[in-house]
Coordinates of N, CA and C and ligand atoms in Angstrom, one line a residue:
M211 N 106.6 89.1 86.9 CA 107.3 88.9 88.3 C 106.2 88.3 89.3
K212 N 106.7 87.2 89.9 CA 105.8 86.5 90.8 C 106.3 86.2 92.1
T213 N 105.8 86.6 93.3 CA 106.3 86.2 94.5 C 105.1 85.5 95.3
D214 N 105.2 85.2 96.5 CA 104.1 84.6 97.2 C 103.1 85.7 97.6
K215 N 103.5 87.1 97.6 CA 102.6 88.2 97.9 C 102.0 88.8 96.8
F216 N 102.8 88.9 95.6 CA 102.2 89.6 94.4 C 102.7 89.0 93.1
S217 N 101.9 89.3 92.1 CA 102.2 88.8 90.7 C 101.9 89.9 89.8
I218 N 102.8 90.4 89.1 CA 102.5 91.6 88.1 C 103.1 91.2 86.8
I219 N 102.4 91.8 85.8 CA 102.7 91.5 84.3 C 102.7 92.9 83.6
Q220 N 103.7 93.0 82.7 CA 103.7 94.2 81.8 C 103.0 93.9 80.6
G221 N 102.0 94.8 80.1 CA 101.4 94.7 78.8 C 100.0 95.3 78.9
D222 N 99.2 94.9 77.9 CA 97.9 95.5 77.7 C 96.9 94.7 78.5
C223 N 96.2 95.3 79.5 CA 95.3 94.5 80.3 C 94.1 94.0 79.5
F224 N 93.7 94.7 78.5 CA 92.6 94.2 77.7 C 92.9 92.7 77.2
E225 N 94.1 92.4 76.9 CA 94.5 91.1 76.5 C 94.9 90.3 77.7
L226 N 95.8 90.8 78.6 CA 96.4 90.0 79.6 C 95.4 89.6 80.7
I227 N 94.3 90.2 80.8 CA 93.4 89.9 81.8 C 92.8 88.6 81.6
K228 N 92.9 88.1 80.3 CA 92.4 86.8 79.9 C 93.2 85.7 80.7
E229 N 94.5 86.0 81.1 CA 95.3 85.0 81.8 C 95.0 84.9 83.3
V230 N 94.1 85.8 83.7 CA 93.8 85.8 85.2 C 92.7 84.8 85.4
K231 N 92.9 84.0 86.5 CA 92.0 82.8 86.6 C 90.5 83.3 86.9
T232 N 89.6 82.5 86.5 CA 88.1 82.8 86.8 C 87.9 82.8 88.3
N233 N 87.1 83.6 88.8 CA 86.7 83.6 90.3 C 87.9 83.5 91.2
S234 N 89.0 84.3 90.8 CA 90.2 84.3 91.6 C 90.4 85.6 92.4
V235 N 89.7 86.6 92.2 CA 89.9 87.9 92.8 C 88.9 88.3 93.7
D236 N 89.3 88.8 94.9 CA 88.2 89.3 95.9 C 87.9 90.8 95.7
L237 N 88.8 91.6 95.2 CA 88.5 93.0 95.0 C 89.3 93.4 93.8
I238 N 88.5 94.1 92.9 CA 89.2 94.8 91.8 C 89.1 96.3 92.3
L239 N 90.3 96.9 92.4 CA 90.4 98.3 92.7 C 91.4 98.9 91.7
T240 N 90.8 99.6 90.8 CA 91.6 100.1 89.7 C 91.2 101.6 89.3
D241 N 92.3 102.1 88.6 CA 92.2 103.6 88.3 C 92.7 103.7 86.8
P242 N 91.7 103.4 85.9 CA 92.1 103.4 84.5 C 92.2 104.8 84.0
P243 N 92.8 105.0 82.7 CA 92.9 106.4 82.3 C 91.5 107.1 82.2
Y244 N 91.5 108.4 82.4 CA 90.3 109.2 82.4 C 89.9 109.8 81.0
N245 N 90.8 109.7 80.1 CA 90.7 110.3 78.7 C 90.3 111.8 78.9
L246 N 91.0 112.4 79.8 CA 90.8 113.8 80.0 C 91.8 114.7 79.2
A247 N 92.9 114.0 78.7 CA 93.9 114.8 78.0 C 93.3 115.5 76.7
K248 N 92.3 114.8 76.2 CA 91.8 115.4 74.9 C 90.9 116.6 75.2
H249 N 90.5 116.8 76.4 CA 89.7 118.0 76.8 C 90.7 119.1 77.2
S250 N 92.0 118.9 77.2 CA 92.9 119.9 77.8 C 93.2 121.0 76.9
T251 N 93.3 122.1 77.5 CA 93.7 123.4 76.9 C 95.3 123.6 76.9
G252 N 96.0 122.5 77.4 CA 97.5 122.5 77.4 C 97.9 122.8 78.8
N253 N 99.2 122.4 78.9 CA 100.0 122.6 80.2 C 100.1 124.1 80.4
I254 N 100.0 124.5 81.7 CA 100.2 126.0 82.0 C 101.6 126.3 82.5
K255 N 102.3 127.2 81.9 CA 103.7 127.4 82.3 C 103.8 128.7 83.2
F256 N 104.7 128.5 84.1 CA 104.9 129.6 85.2 C 106.4 129.8 85.3
D257 N 106.7 131.1 85.6 CA 108.2 131.3 85.9 C 108.6 130.9 87.3
W258 N 107.5 131.0 88.2 CA 107.8 130.9 89.6 C 107.4 129.6 90.2
R259 N 106.9 128.6 89.5 CA 106.5 127.3 90.0 C 106.5 126.3 88.9
E260 N 106.4 125.0 89.2 CA 106.4 124.0 88.3 C 105.1 124.1 87.4
D261 N 105.3 123.7 86.1 CA 104.2 123.8 85.2 C 102.9 123.0 85.8
V262 N 101.8 123.4 85.4 CA 100.6 122.6 85.7 C 100.3 121.7 84.6
N263 N 100.4 120.3 84.9 CA 100.2 119.3 83.9 C 98.8 119.1 83.5
N264 N 98.2 119.8 82.5 CA 96.8 119.4 82.2 C 96.8 118.4 81.1
D265 N 97.9 118.1 80.4 CA 97.9 117.2 79.3 C 98.0 115.8 79.7
I266 N 98.2 115.5 81.1 CA 98.3 114.1 81.7 C 99.5 113.4 81.1
A267 N 99.2 112.6 80.0 CA 100.2 111.7 79.5 C 99.7 111.1 78.1
D268 N 100.6 110.5 77.3 CA 100.1 109.9 76.1 C 99.1 108.8 76.3
W269 N 99.3 108.0 77.4 CA 98.5 106.9 77.6 C 97.0 107.3 77.8
D270 N 96.9 108.5 78.3 CA 95.5 109.1 78.6 C 94.8 109.4 77.2
K271 N 95.5 109.5 76.2 CA 94.8 110.0 74.9 C 94.1 108.9 74.1
K272 N 94.5 107.6 74.5 CA 93.9 106.5 73.8 C 92.5 106.3 74.2
D273 N 91.5 106.3 73.4 CA 90.1 106.1 73.8 C 89.9 104.8 74.6
L274 N 89.3 105.0 75.7 CA 89.1 103.7 76.6 C 87.7 103.2 76.5
E275 N 87.5 102.0 76.3 CA 86.2 101.5 76.0 C 85.8 100.4 77.1
P276 N 85.1 100.9 78.2 CA 84.8 100.1 79.4 C 84.1 98.8 79.0
S277 N 83.3 98.8 78.0 CA 82.5 97.6 77.6 C 83.4 96.5 77.1
K278 N 84.8 96.8 76.6 CA 85.6 95.8 76.3 C 86.3 95.0 77.4
I279 N 86.1 95.5 78.6 CA 86.8 94.8 79.6 C 85.8 94.4 80.8
A280 N 84.6 94.8 80.7 CA 83.6 94.6 81.8 C 83.4 93.1 82.0
D281 N 83.2 92.4 81.0 CA 82.9 90.9 81.1 C 84.0 90.2 81.8
E282 N 85.2 90.6 81.5 CA 86.4 90.0 82.1 C 86.5 90.4 83.6
F283 N 86.1 91.6 83.9 CA 86.0 92.0 85.4 C 85.1 91.0 86.1
V284 N 84.0 90.8 85.5 CA 82.9 89.9 86.1 C 83.5 88.5 86.3
R285 N 84.2 88.0 85.2 CA 84.7 86.6 85.1 C 85.8 86.4 86.3
V286 N 86.7 87.4 86.5 CA 87.8 87.0 87.3 C 87.4 87.3 88.8
L287 N 86.4 88.1 89.0 CA 85.9 88.5 90.4 C 85.1 87.3 91.0
K288 N 85.3 87.0 92.3 CA 84.6 86.0 93.0 C 83.2 86.4 93.1
P289 N 82.2 85.6 93.3 CA 80.8 86.1 93.3 C 80.5 87.0 94.6
D290 N 81.4 86.8 95.6 CA 81.2 87.8 96.8 C 82.2 88.9 96.7
G291 N 82.9 89.2 95.6 CA 83.8 90.2 95.4 C 83.3 91.5 95.3
N292 N 84.2 92.6 95.4 CA 83.7 94.0 95.2 C 84.6 94.6 94.0
L293 N 84.0 95.5 93.4 CA 84.7 96.3 92.3 C 84.7 97.7 92.5
F294 N 85.8 98.4 92.5 CA 85.9 99.9 92.6 C 86.7 100.4 91.4
V295 N 86.1 101.3 90.6 CA 86.8 101.8 89.4 C 86.8 103.4 89.5
F296 N 87.9 104.0 89.6 CA 88.0 105.4 89.6 C 87.6 105.9 88.1
C297 N 86.7 106.9 88.1 CA 86.4 107.4 86.8 C 86.1 108.9 86.8
S298 N 86.2 109.4 85.6 CA 86.1 110.9 85.5 C 84.6 111.2 85.0
Y299 N 84.3 112.5 85.1 CA 82.9 112.9 84.6 C 82.6 112.5 83.2
N300 N 83.5 112.4 82.3 CA 83.3 112.2 80.9 C 83.1 110.6 80.7
L301 N 83.6 109.8 81.6 CA 83.6 108.3 81.4 C 82.6 107.6 82.4
I302 N 82.0 108.3 83.2 CA 81.2 107.7 84.3 C 80.0 107.0 83.6
G303 N 79.4 107.6 82.6 CA 78.3 107.0 81.9 C 78.7 105.7 81.2
K304 N 79.8 105.7 80.5 CA 80.3 104.5 79.9 C 80.5 103.4 80.9
W305 N 81.2 103.7 82.1 CA 81.5 102.7 83.0 C 80.2 102.1 83.7
Y306 N 79.2 103.0 83.9 CA 78.0 102.6 84.4 C 77.2 101.7 83.5
D307 N 77.2 102.1 82.3 CA 76.4 101.3 81.2 C 77.2 99.9 81.1
A308 N 78.5 99.9 81.2 CA 79.2 98.6 81.0 C 79.0 97.7 82.2
L309 N 78.9 98.2 83.4 CA 78.9 97.4 84.5 C 77.7 97.2 85.4
D310 N 76.8 98.2 85.4 CA 75.6 98.2 86.3 C 74.8 97.0 86.2
H311 N 74.4 96.6 84.9 CA 73.5 95.4 84.8 C 74.2 94.1 85.0
K312 N 75.5 94.1 85.2 CA 76.2 92.9 85.5 C 76.3 92.5 87.1
F313 N 75.9 93.5 87.9 CA 75.9 93.4 89.3 C 74.6 93.6 90.0
D314 N 74.4 93.1 91.2 CA 73.2 93.3 92.0 C 73.1 94.9 92.4
A315 N 74.2 95.4 92.7 CA 74.2 96.8 93.2 C 75.3 97.6 92.7
T316 N 75.0 99.0 92.4 CA 76.0 99.9 91.9 C 75.8 101.2 92.9
N317 N 77.0 101.7 93.2 CA 76.9 103.0 93.9 C 78.2 103.8 93.5
F318 N 78.5 104.9 94.2 CA 79.8 105.5 93.9 C 80.2 106.2 95.2
M319 N 81.6 106.4 95.3 CA 82.2 107.1 96.3 C 82.8 108.4 95.8
V320 N 82.9 109.4 96.6 CA 83.6 110.7 96.2 C 84.8 110.8 97.0
W321 N 85.9 111.0 96.3 CA 87.1 111.4 96.9 C 87.4 112.9 96.8
H322 N 87.3 113.6 98.0 CA 87.6 115.0 98.0 C 89.0 115.2 98.4
K323 N 89.7 115.9 97.5 CA 91.1 116.3 97.7 C 91.1 117.6 98.4
T324 N 91.9 117.6 99.6 CA 91.9 118.7 100.4 C 92.9 119.8 99.8
N325 N 93.8 119.4 98.9 CA 94.7 120.2 98.3 C 94.9 120.1 96.8
P326 N 93.8 120.4 96.2 CA 93.8 120.2 94.6 C 94.7 121.2 94.1
T327 N 95.2 120.9 92.8 CA 95.8 121.9 92.0 C 95.1 123.2 92.0
P328 N 95.7 124.4 92.3 CA 94.9 125.6 92.2 C 94.5 125.9 90.8
K329 N 93.4 126.8 90.6 CA 93.0 127.3 89.4 C 93.5 128.8 89.4
F330 N 94.7 129.0 88.8 CA 95.3 130.3 89.0 C 94.5 131.5 88.4
F331 N 93.6 131.2 87.4 CA 92.9 132.3 86.7 C 91.4 132.3 87.2
K332 N 91.1 131.5 88.3 CA 89.8 131.5 88.8 C 88.6 131.5 87.8
N333 N 88.9 130.6 86.8 CA 88.0 130.5 85.7 C 87.1 129.2 85.7
G334 N 87.0 128.6 86.8 CA 86.2 127.4 86.8 C 86.3 126.7 88.2
F335 N 85.6 125.6 88.4 CA 85.7 124.9 89.7 C 87.0 124.3 89.7
L336 N 87.6 124.1 90.9 CA 88.8 123.4 91.1 C 88.4 121.9 90.9
N337 N 89.3 121.1 90.4 CA 89.1 119.7 90.2 C 89.4 119.0 91.5
S338 N 88.5 119.2 92.6 CA 88.8 118.7 93.9 C 88.1 117.5 94.3
C339 N 87.3 116.9 93.3 CA 86.6 115.6 93.6 C 86.8 114.6 92.5
E340 N 87.0 113.4 92.9 CA 87.0 112.2 91.9 C 86.0 111.3 92.4
I341 N 85.4 110.6 91.3 CA 84.3 109.6 91.5 C 84.9 108.2 91.4
I342 N 84.4 107.3 92.3 CA 84.9 105.9 92.3 C 83.5 105.1 92.2
L343 N 83.3 104.5 91.1 CA 82.1 103.7 90.8 C 82.3 102.4 91.6
C344 N 81.3 101.9 92.3 CA 81.5 100.6 93.1 C 80.3 99.7 92.7
C345 N 80.6 98.4 92.5 CA 79.6 97.4 92.2 C 79.8 96.2 93.1
W346 N 78.8 95.4 93.3 CA 78.9 94.3 94.1 C 77.6 93.5 94.0
N347 N 77.7 92.2 94.4 CA 76.6 91.3 94.4 C 76.1 91.0 95.8
K348 N 74.9 90.4 95.9 CA 74.5 90.1 97.4 C 75.4 89.2 97.9
K349 N 75.6 89.1 99.2 CA 76.6 88.2 99.9 C 78.0 88.7 99.8
H350 N 78.2 89.9 99.3 CA 79.6 90.3 99.2 C 80.2 90.7 100.5
K351 N 81.6 90.9 100.6 CA 82.2 91.2 101.8 C 82.1 92.7 102.1
W352 N 82.0 93.1 103.3 CA 81.8 94.5 103.6 C 82.3 94.7 105.0
N353 N 83.3 95.5 105.3 CA 83.8 95.4 106.7 C 83.6 96.7 107.5
F354 N 82.4 97.2 107.4 CA 82.1 98.5 108.1 C 82.1 98.1 109.6
T355 N 82.6 99.1 110.4 CA 82.5 98.9 111.8 C 81.6 100.0 112.5
N356 N 81.5 101.1 111.8 CA 80.6 102.2 112.4 C 80.1 103.0 111.1
Q357 N 79.0 103.8 111.6 CA 78.2 104.6 110.6 C 79.2 105.6 109.8
K358 N 80.1 106.2 110.5 CA 80.9 107.2 110.0 C 81.8 106.6 108.8
E359 N 82.2 105.3 109.0 CA 83.0 104.7 107.9 C 82.2 104.4 106.7
M360 N 80.8 104.5 106.8 CA 79.9 104.1 105.7 C 79.5 105.2 104.8
H361 N 80.1 106.5 105.1 CA 79.9 107.6 104.2 C 80.5 107.3 102.9
N362 N 79.9 107.6 101.7 CA 80.5 107.3 100.5 C 81.3 108.6 100.0
F363 N 82.0 109.1 100.9 CA 82.9 110.3 100.9 C 84.1 110.1 101.6
F364 N 85.2 110.4 101.0 CA 86.5 110.2 101.7 C 87.3 111.5 101.4
E365 N 88.0 112.0 102.4 CA 88.7 113.3 102.4 C 90.2 112.9 102.6
S366 N 91.0 113.4 101.7 CA 92.6 113.2 102.0 C 93.3 114.1 101.0
P367 N 94.5 114.5 101.3 CA 95.3 115.3 100.3 C 95.7 114.4 99.2
I368 N 96.0 115.0 98.0 CA 96.5 114.2 96.9 C 98.0 113.8 97.4
C369 N 98.4 112.8 96.6 CA 99.7 112.2 97.0 C 100.9 113.1 96.8
S370 N 101.6 113.3 98.0 CA 102.7 114.3 98.0 C 103.7 113.9 99.0
G371 N 104.8 114.7 99.1 CA 105.8 114.4 100.1 C 106.5 113.1 99.8
P372 N 107.1 112.5 100.9 CA 107.8 111.2 100.6 C 107.1 110.1 99.8
E373 N 105.8 110.1 100.0 CA 105.0 109.1 99.5 C 105.1 109.1 97.9
R374 N 105.1 110.3 97.4 CA 105.1 110.7 95.9 C 106.5 110.3 95.3
L375 N 106.4 109.3 94.3 CA 107.6 108.9 93.6 C 108.2 110.1 92.8
K376 N 109.5 110.1 92.8 CA 110.2 111.2 92.0 C 110.8 110.6 90.8
D377 N 111.2 109.4 90.7 CA 111.7 108.8 89.5 C 111.4 107.4 89.3
P378 N 110.4 107.1 88.5 CA 109.6 108.0 87.7 C 108.5 108.8 88.4
K379 N 108.1 109.9 88.0 CA 107.0 110.7 88.5 C 105.8 110.2 87.7
H380 N 104.8 109.7 88.5 CA 103.6 109.3 87.7 C 102.5 110.4 87.9
P381 N 102.0 110.9 86.8 CA 101.1 112.2 86.9 C 99.9 111.9 87.8
T382 N 99.4 110.6 87.9 CA 98.1 110.4 88.6 C 98.3 109.4 89.8
Q383 N 99.4 109.4 90.5 CA 99.6 108.6 91.6 C 98.6 108.9 92.7
K384 N 97.9 107.8 93.1 CA 96.8 108.0 94.1 C 97.4 107.8 95.5
P385 N 96.8 108.4 96.6 CA 97.3 108.4 97.9 C 96.9 107.1 98.6
L386 N 97.9 106.6 99.3 CA 97.7 105.3 100.1 C 96.6 105.4 101.1
S387 N 96.4 106.6 101.7 CA 95.3 106.7 102.7 C 93.9 106.3 102.1
L388 N 93.6 106.9 100.9 CA 92.4 106.5 100.2 C 92.3 105.1 99.8
L389 N 93.4 104.5 99.3 CA 93.3 103.2 98.7 C 93.2 102.2 99.9
K390 N 93.9 102.5 101.0 CA 93.8 101.6 102.2 C 92.5 101.6 102.7
H391 N 91.8 102.7 102.7 CA 90.4 102.8 103.3 C 89.5 101.9 102.4
I392 N 89.7 101.9 101.2 CA 88.8 101.0 100.3 C 89.2 99.5 100.5
V393 N 90.5 99.3 100.4 CA 90.9 97.9 100.7 C 90.5 97.3 101.9
K394 N 90.5 98.1 103.1 CA 90.1 97.6 104.3 C 88.6 97.5 104.3
T395 N 87.9 98.3 103.7 CA 86.4 98.3 103.7 C 85.9 97.1 103.0
A396 N 86.6 96.8 101.8 CA 85.9 95.9 100.8 C 86.7 94.6 100.6
S397 N 87.6 94.2 101.5 CA 88.2 92.9 101.4 C 88.7 92.4 102.8
N398 N 89.2 91.2 102.9 CA 89.7 90.7 104.2 C 91.1 90.4 104.1
E399 N 91.9 90.2 105.2 CA 93.3 89.7 105.2 C 93.4 88.4 104.4
G400 N 94.5 88.3 103.7 CA 94.6 87.1 102.8 C 93.9 87.1 101.5
D401 N 93.0 88.0 101.3 CA 92.3 88.2 100.1 C 93.2 88.7 98.9
T402 N 92.8 88.4 97.7 CA 93.5 88.9 96.5 C 92.9 90.2 95.9
V403 N 93.8 91.2 95.7 CA 93.3 92.6 95.1 C 93.9 92.6 93.8
F404 N 93.1 93.1 92.8 CA 93.6 93.1 91.5 C 93.5 94.5 90.9
D405 N 94.6 95.0 90.3 CA 94.6 96.3 89.6 C 95.1 96.2 88.2
P406 N 94.3 96.1 87.1 CA 94.7 96.0 85.8 C 95.3 97.2 85.1
F407 N 95.2 98.4 85.8 CA 95.8 99.6 85.4 C 96.6 100.2 86.4
M408 N 97.7 99.3 86.7 CA 98.5 99.5 88.0 C 99.2 100.8 88.2
G409 N 99.6 101.5 87.1 CA 100.5 102.7 87.3 C 101.7 102.3 88.1
V410 N 102.0 103.0 89.2 CA 103.2 102.7 90.0 C 102.8 101.9 91.2
A411 N 101.7 101.0 91.0 CA 101.4 100.0 92.1 C 100.8 100.6 93.4
S412 N 100.2 101.8 93.4 CA 99.7 102.3 94.7 C 98.7 101.3 95.3
T413 N 97.8 100.8 94.5 CA 96.8 99.8 95.1 C 97.5 98.6 95.6
G414 N 98.6 98.2 94.9 CA 99.4 96.9 95.4 C 100.0 97.3 96.8
V415 N 100.6 98.5 96.8 CA 101.2 98.8 98.1 C 100.2 98.8 99.2
A416 N 99.0 99.4 99.0 CA 98.0 99.4 100.0 C 97.6 98.0 100.3
A417 N 97.4 97.2 99.3 CA 97.0 95.7 99.6 C 98.1 95.1 100.4
L418 N 99.3 95.1 100.1 CA 100.4 94.4 100.9 C 100.5 94.9 102.2
K419 N 100.3 96.2 102.5 CA 100.4 96.8 103.8 C 99.3 96.2 104.7
L420 N 98.2 95.9 104.0 CA 97.0 95.4 104.8 C 96.9 93.8 104.8
N421 N 98.1 93.2 104.5 CA 98.1 91.8 104.4 C 97.2 91.1 103.4
R422 N 97.0 91.7 102.3 CA 96.3 91.1 101.1 C 97.3 90.8 100.1
K423 N 96.9 89.9 99.2 CA 97.8 89.6 98.1 C 97.5 90.5 96.9
F424 N 98.4 90.7 95.9 CA 98.1 91.6 94.8 C 98.5 91.1 93.4
V425 N 97.6 91.4 92.5 CA 97.9 91.0 91.1 C 97.7 92.3 90.3
G426 N 98.7 92.7 89.5 CA 98.7 93.9 88.7 C 99.1 93.8 87.3
I427 N 98.6 94.7 86.4 CA 99.0 94.7 85.0 C 99.3 96.2 84.7
E428 N 100.4 96.4 84.0 CA 100.7 97.9 83.6 C 101.4 97.9 82.2
L429 N 100.9 98.7 81.5 CA 101.3 98.9 80.0 C 102.7 99.5 79.9
E430 N 103.0 100.5 80.6 CA 104.3 101.2 80.4 C 105.4 100.6 81.2
E431 N 106.5 100.3 80.5 CA 107.7 99.7 81.1 C 108.3 100.4 82.3
L432 N 108.3 101.8 82.1 CA 108.8 102.6 83.2 C 108.0 102.5 84.5
Y433 N 106.8 102.5 84.4 CA 105.9 102.3 85.6 C 105.9 100.9 86.1
F434 N 106.0 100.0 85.2 CA 106.1 98.6 85.6 C 107.3 98.3 86.5
N435 N 108.4 98.8 86.0 CA 109.7 98.6 86.8 C 109.6 99.3 88.1
A436 N 109.0 100.5 88.2 CA 108.9 101.2 89.4 C 107.9 100.3 90.4
S437 N 106.9 99.7 89.8 CA 106.0 98.9 90.6 C 106.7 97.8 91.2
K438 N 107.6 97.1 90.4 CA 108.4 95.9 90.9 C 109.2 96.4 92.1
K439 N 109.9 97.5 91.9 CA 110.7 98.0 93.0 C 109.9 98.3 94.3
R440 N 108.7 99.0 94.1 CA 107.9 99.5 95.2 C 107.3 98.3 95.9
L441 N 106.8 97.4 95.2 CA 106.1 96.1 95.8 C 107.1 95.3 96.5
S442 N 108.4 95.1 95.9 CA 109.4 94.3 96.6 C 109.8 95.0 97.8
E443 N 110.0 96.3 97.8 CA 110.4 97.0 99.1 C 109.2 96.9 100.1
T444 N 108.0 96.9 99.7 CA 106.8 96.9 100.7 C 106.8 95.5 101.2
S445 N 107.0 94.4 100.4 CA 107.0 93.1 100.8 C 108.0 92.8 102.0
N446 N 109.2 93.5 101.9 CA 110.3 93.2 102.8 C 110.2 94.2 104.0
D447 N 109.1 95.1 104.1 CA 109.0 96.0 105.3 C 108.8 95.1 106.6
Ligands
SAM731 C1 95.4 106.6 86.1 S1 96.9 105.7 85.9 C2 96.9 104.7 87.4 C3 97.8 105.2 88.5 C4 97.8 104.4 89.7 N1 96.5 104.4 90.5 C5 98.9 104.8 90.7 O1 98.6 105.3 91.8 O2 100.1 104.6 90.4 C6 96.5 104.6 84.7 C7 97.6 103.6 84.3 O3 97.1 102.7 83.4 C8 98.1 102.4 82.4 N2 97.4 101.8 81.2 C9 96.8 102.5 80.2 N3 96.3 101.7 79.3 C10 96.6 100.4 79.7 C11 96.3 99.1 79.2 N4 95.6 99.0 78.1 N5 96.8 98.1 80.0 C12 97.4 98.3 81.1 N6 97.8 99.5 81.7 C13 97.3 100.5 80.9 C14 98.9 103.7 82.2 O4 100.1 103.5 81.7 C15 98.8 104.3 83.6 O5 100.0 104.1 84.3

């Protein structure tokens, strides 16, 4: 589906990214599978509340190989573009190895969730932080206005309330407050933001709300259709 504000395709981004034009993207902001499902000890069932989903989803079980998409990220990104990839503790090394040597600079941001899923049995840390690896070249865009904005730490609740889609429910829908903070910091109005692991297009909604254009790819038809609806509604706001 293509409009003047967004262009999205359904399918495997490892293949479809080859159709994205060279040097056409100002910001890659993406949230690939974390491959955490295979470390799961199973969903936790309760009589008195919704089950805790530790198993994530089937798409999380397929081994993700960052080195198989890193060159394509570099190809589609403009030389002054920025790259932000959400990653988990188990994949950060692979993402770092795949990307660091391809850019002038690498750093990371931490997203601290103020309302993480509780650990009912108090048998470990809460999963209250997520890591976002960032890479850029000299001369890249950066829109900081004050020192406070420059902390590589961002605090917000997980996505809930009216923002959280009910049908379909996406297990890892990210909050717009966090995504908008990154889009605002790392791109300009009129720029193109790309998310090859789009989910239900949260990155796209953040981009459109901030007058950027959006390109997205999503494997699952259910989420792709939800993205179409969400992006169309946001375009008409
Ligand atoms: C962590 S979720 C992204 C959630 C997204 N940030 C949101 O807020 O909706 C990762 C998404 O990548 C999709 N995915 C997994 N493998 C893919 C592939 N090879 N190509 C495209 N999408 C893929 C999954 O279906 C899932 O929706």
